[in-house]
XYZ file of C-alpha atoms in Angstrom:
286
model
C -41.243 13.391 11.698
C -43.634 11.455 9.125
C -44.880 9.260 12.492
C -48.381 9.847 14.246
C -49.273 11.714 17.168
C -49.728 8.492 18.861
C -46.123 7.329 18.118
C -44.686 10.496 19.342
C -46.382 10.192 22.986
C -45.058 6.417 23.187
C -41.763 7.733 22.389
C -41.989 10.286 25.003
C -42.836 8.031 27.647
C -40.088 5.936 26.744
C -37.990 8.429 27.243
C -39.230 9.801 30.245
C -39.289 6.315 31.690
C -35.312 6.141 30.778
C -34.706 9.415 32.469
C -36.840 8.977 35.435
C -37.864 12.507 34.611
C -41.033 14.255 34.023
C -40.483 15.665 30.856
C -43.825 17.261 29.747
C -47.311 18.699 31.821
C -50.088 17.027 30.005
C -53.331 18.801 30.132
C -56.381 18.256 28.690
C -55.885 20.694 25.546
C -51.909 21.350 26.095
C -48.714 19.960 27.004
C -45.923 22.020 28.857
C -42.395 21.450 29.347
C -41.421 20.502 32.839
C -38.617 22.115 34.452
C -36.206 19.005 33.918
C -37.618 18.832 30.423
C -36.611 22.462 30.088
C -32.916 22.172 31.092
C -32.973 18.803 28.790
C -33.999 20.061 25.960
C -30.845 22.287 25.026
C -29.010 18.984 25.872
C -31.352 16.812 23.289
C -31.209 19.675 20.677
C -26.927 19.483 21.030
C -26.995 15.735 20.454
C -29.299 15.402 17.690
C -27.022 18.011 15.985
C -24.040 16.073 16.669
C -26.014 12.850 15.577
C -26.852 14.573 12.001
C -22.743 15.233 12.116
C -21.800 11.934 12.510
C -24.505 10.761 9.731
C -23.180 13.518 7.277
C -19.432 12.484 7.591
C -20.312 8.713 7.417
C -22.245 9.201 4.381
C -19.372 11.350 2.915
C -16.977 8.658 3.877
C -19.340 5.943 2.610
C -19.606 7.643 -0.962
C -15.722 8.861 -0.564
C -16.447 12.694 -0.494
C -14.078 12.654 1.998
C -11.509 10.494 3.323
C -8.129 9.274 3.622
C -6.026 6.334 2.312
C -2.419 5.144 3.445
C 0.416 3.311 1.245
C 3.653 1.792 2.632
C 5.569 0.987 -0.628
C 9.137 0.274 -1.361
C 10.602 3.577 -2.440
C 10.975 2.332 -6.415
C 7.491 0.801 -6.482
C 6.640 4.788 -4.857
C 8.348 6.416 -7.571
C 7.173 4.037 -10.348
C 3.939 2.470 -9.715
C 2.189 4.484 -7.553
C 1.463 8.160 -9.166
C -0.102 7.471 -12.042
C -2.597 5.797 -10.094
C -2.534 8.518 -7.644
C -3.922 10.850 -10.282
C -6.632 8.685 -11.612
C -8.086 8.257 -8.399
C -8.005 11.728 -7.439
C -9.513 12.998 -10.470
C -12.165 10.489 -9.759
C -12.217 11.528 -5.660
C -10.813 15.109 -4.708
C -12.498 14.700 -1.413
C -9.927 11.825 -0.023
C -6.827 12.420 0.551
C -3.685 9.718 -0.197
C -0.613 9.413 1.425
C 2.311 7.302 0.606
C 5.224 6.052 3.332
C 7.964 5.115 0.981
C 10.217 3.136 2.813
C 12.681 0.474 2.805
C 11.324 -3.258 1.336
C 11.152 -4.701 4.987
C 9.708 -1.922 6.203
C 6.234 -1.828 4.157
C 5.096 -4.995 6.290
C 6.378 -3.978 9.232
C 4.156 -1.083 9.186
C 0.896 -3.003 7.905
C 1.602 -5.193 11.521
C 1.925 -1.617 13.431
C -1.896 -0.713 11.725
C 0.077 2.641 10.555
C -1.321 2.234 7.188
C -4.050 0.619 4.993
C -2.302 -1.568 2.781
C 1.574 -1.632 1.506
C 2.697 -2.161 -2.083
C 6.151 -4.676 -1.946
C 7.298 -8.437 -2.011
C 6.104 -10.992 0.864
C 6.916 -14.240 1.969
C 4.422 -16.952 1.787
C 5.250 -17.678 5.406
C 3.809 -14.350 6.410
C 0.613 -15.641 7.411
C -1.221 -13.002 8.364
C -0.557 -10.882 5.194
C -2.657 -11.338 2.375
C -0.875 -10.380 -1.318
C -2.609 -9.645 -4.588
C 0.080 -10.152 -7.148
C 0.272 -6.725 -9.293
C 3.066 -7.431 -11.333
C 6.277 -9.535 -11.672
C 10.147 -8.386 -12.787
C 13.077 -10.230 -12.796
C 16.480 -10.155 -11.339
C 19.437 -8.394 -13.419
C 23.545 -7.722 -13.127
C 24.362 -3.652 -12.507
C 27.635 -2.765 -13.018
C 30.440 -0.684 -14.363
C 30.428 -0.275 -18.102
C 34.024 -1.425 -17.987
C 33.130 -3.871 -15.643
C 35.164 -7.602 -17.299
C 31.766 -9.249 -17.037
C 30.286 -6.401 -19.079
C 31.256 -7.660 -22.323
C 29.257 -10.559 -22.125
C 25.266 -10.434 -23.229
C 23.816 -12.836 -20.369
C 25.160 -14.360 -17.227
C 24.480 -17.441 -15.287
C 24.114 -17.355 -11.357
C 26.915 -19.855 -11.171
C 29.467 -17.505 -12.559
C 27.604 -14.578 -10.056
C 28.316 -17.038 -7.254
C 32.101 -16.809 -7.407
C 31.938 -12.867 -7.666
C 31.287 -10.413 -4.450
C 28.497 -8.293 -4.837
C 26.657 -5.728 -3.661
C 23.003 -5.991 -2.474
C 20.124 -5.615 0.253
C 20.982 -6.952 4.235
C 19.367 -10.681 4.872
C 16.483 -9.026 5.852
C 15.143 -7.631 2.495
C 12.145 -9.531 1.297
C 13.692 -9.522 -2.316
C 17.184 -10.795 -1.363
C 14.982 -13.379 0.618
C 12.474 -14.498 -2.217
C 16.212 -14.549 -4.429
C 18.357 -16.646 -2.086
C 15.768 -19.329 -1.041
C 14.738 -19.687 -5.298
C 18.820 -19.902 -5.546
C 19.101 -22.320 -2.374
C 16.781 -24.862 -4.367
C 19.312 -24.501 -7.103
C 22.161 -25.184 -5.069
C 23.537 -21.801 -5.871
C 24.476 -18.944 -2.873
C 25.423 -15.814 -3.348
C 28.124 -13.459 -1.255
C 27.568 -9.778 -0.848
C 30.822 -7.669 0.157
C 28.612 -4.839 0.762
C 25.205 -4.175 1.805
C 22.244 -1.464 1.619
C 18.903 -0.963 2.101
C 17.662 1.671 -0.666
C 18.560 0.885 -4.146
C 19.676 3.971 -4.757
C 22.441 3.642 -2.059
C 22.987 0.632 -3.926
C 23.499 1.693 -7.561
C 25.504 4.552 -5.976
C 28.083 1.920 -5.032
C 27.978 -0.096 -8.299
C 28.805 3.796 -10.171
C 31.920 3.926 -7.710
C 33.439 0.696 -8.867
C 32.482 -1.275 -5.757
C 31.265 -4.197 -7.265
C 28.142 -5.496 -8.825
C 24.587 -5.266 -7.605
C 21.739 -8.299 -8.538
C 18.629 -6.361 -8.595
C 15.562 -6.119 -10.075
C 14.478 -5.022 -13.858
C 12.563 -2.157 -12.208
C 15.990 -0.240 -11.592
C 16.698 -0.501 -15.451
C 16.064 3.194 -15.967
C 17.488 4.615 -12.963
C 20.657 2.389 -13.683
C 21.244 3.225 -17.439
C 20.463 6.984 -16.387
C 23.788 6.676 -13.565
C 26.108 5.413 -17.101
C 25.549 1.377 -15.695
C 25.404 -1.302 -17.575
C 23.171 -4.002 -17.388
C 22.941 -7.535 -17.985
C 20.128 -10.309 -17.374
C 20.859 -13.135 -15.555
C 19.571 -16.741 -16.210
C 19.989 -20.801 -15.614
C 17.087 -20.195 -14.062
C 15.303 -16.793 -14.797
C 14.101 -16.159 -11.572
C 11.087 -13.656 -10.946
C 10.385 -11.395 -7.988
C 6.642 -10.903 -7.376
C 5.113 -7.051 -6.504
C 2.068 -7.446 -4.052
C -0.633 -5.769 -2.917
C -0.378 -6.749 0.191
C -2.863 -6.123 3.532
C -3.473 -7.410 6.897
C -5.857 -10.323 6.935
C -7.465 -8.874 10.652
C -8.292 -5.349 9.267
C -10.723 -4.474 6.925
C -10.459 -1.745 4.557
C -12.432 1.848 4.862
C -14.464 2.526 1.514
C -11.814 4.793 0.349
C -9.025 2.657 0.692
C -11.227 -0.441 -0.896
C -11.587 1.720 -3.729
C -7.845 2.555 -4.504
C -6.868 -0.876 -3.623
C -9.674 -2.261 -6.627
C -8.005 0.334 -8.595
C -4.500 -0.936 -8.730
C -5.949 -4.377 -9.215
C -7.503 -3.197 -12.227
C -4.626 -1.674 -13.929
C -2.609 -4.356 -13.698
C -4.806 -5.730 -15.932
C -4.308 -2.730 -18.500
C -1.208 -2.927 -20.470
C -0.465 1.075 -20.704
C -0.868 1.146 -16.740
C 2.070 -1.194 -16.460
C 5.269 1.097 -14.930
C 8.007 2.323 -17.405
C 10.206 -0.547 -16.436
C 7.694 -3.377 -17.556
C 6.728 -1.355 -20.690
C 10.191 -1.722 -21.499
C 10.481 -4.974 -21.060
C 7.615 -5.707 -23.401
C 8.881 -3.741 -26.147
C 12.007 -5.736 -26.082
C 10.214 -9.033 -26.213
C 11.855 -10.128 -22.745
């Protein structure tokens, strides 16, 4: 026990005096176990075991042997973002496991408020005061449509000419369409969506039937030019959309989640880290 013999009997008497038990027989060249003492000791063995438990599993949480972290993210920022980062962390800790919720935009901080997960990866509103956001990276907004769409021909649109065409994009609720209409509002610009849908899948899936076209973000570029869609940026003013990090400002973070969270902070500071979508920005100057 690396204490003295000394130590050890004012420990016991502690004890004893907690109990209000007898615990030992002390005579003059012996100590015995007293009954109660006997039927305690099983007890005392069971916790101390359990106490070395908990210290072996805190330890392996504390040095992320073991452990688990939880992402909410916006089902593109899932798809695009998120693996690569995935696999550098596990290569770096096998032990903890990660799990990713990919949702719907509104739904990522709807789920940080519920505690279901450590942090979410998405777009918030600076009025959301009790969600913090660590900017990651930005995009900006684009025209999907038809190939053979009239406004196809040209090489850049204006949100003017946008605002006297229906389109097709998120319900009021999105955080994107948000952070778009209120940068538009200061313009004096609004915009009118015929139809409406969460996913952006759903939503290119309408621009390939010839229901209109979608304003969205340069993160869909791939997905849209794989569907045959054309795509064209849209300016007077460029107007950027902002992907957070974002957690609650009342919870704190286990170690293993601290870690992967200071992991996607650092690669957004390494330029072959960005997603395909940014690299492809960068390579065409934009």
């Amino acid at each position: 026990l690396e204490i003295s013999q000394s130590s050890v009997s004012t420990l016991v008497r502690e004890l004893e005096a907690n109990l209000g038990l007898r615990l030992l027989d002390r005579h003059t060249r012996k100590l015995q176990l007293t009954q109660a003492g006997a039927e305690i000791l099983p007890l005392a063995r069971k916790a101390m075991a359990e106490l070395d438990k908990v210290l072996g599993s805190s330890a392996e949480l504390r040095t992320l042997g073991r452990g688990r972290v939880a992402i909410a993210s916006a089902s593109l920022q899932a798809a695009l973002l998120l693996p690569d980062a995935i696999r550098e962390f596990q290569a770096a800790y096998p032990g903890v496991k990660v799990t990713i919720d990919d949702v719907a935009e509104h739904e990522v901080i709807a789920k940080l408020r519920r505690g279901e997960v450590d942090f979410g990866v998405g777009s918030a509103r600076a009025s959301e005061q009790d969600i913090g956001a660590q900017l990651l990276l930005t995009d900006t907004f684009a025209a999907v449509m038809p190939p053979d769409h009239p406004l196809a021909r040209r090489r850049q649109l204006s949100w003017r000419e946008l605002a006297d065409v229906p389109l097709i994009g998120p319900p009021p609720d999105n955080a994107v369409r948000m952070q778009l209409d209120e940068a538009l509002a200061r313009t004096g610009i609004a915009l009118t969506r015929r139809f409406e849908a969460q996913l952006p899948l759903t939503l290119l899936g309408m621009v390939a039937s010839g229901l209109g076209i979608a304003v969205m973000t340069t993160a869909m570029n791939r997905l849209a030019l794989a569907l045959g869609l054309a795509i064209r940026p849209v300016g007077e003013p460029v107007i950027e959309r902002e992907i957070s990090l974002l957690v609650h400002v009342d919870r704190s973070l286990s170690p293993a989640a601290q870690n992967f969270r200071d992991l996607l902070l650092a690669r957004r500071r390494q330029p072959d880290a960005a997603p395909p979508a940014a690299r492809a920005r960068r390579g065409l100057g934009a």
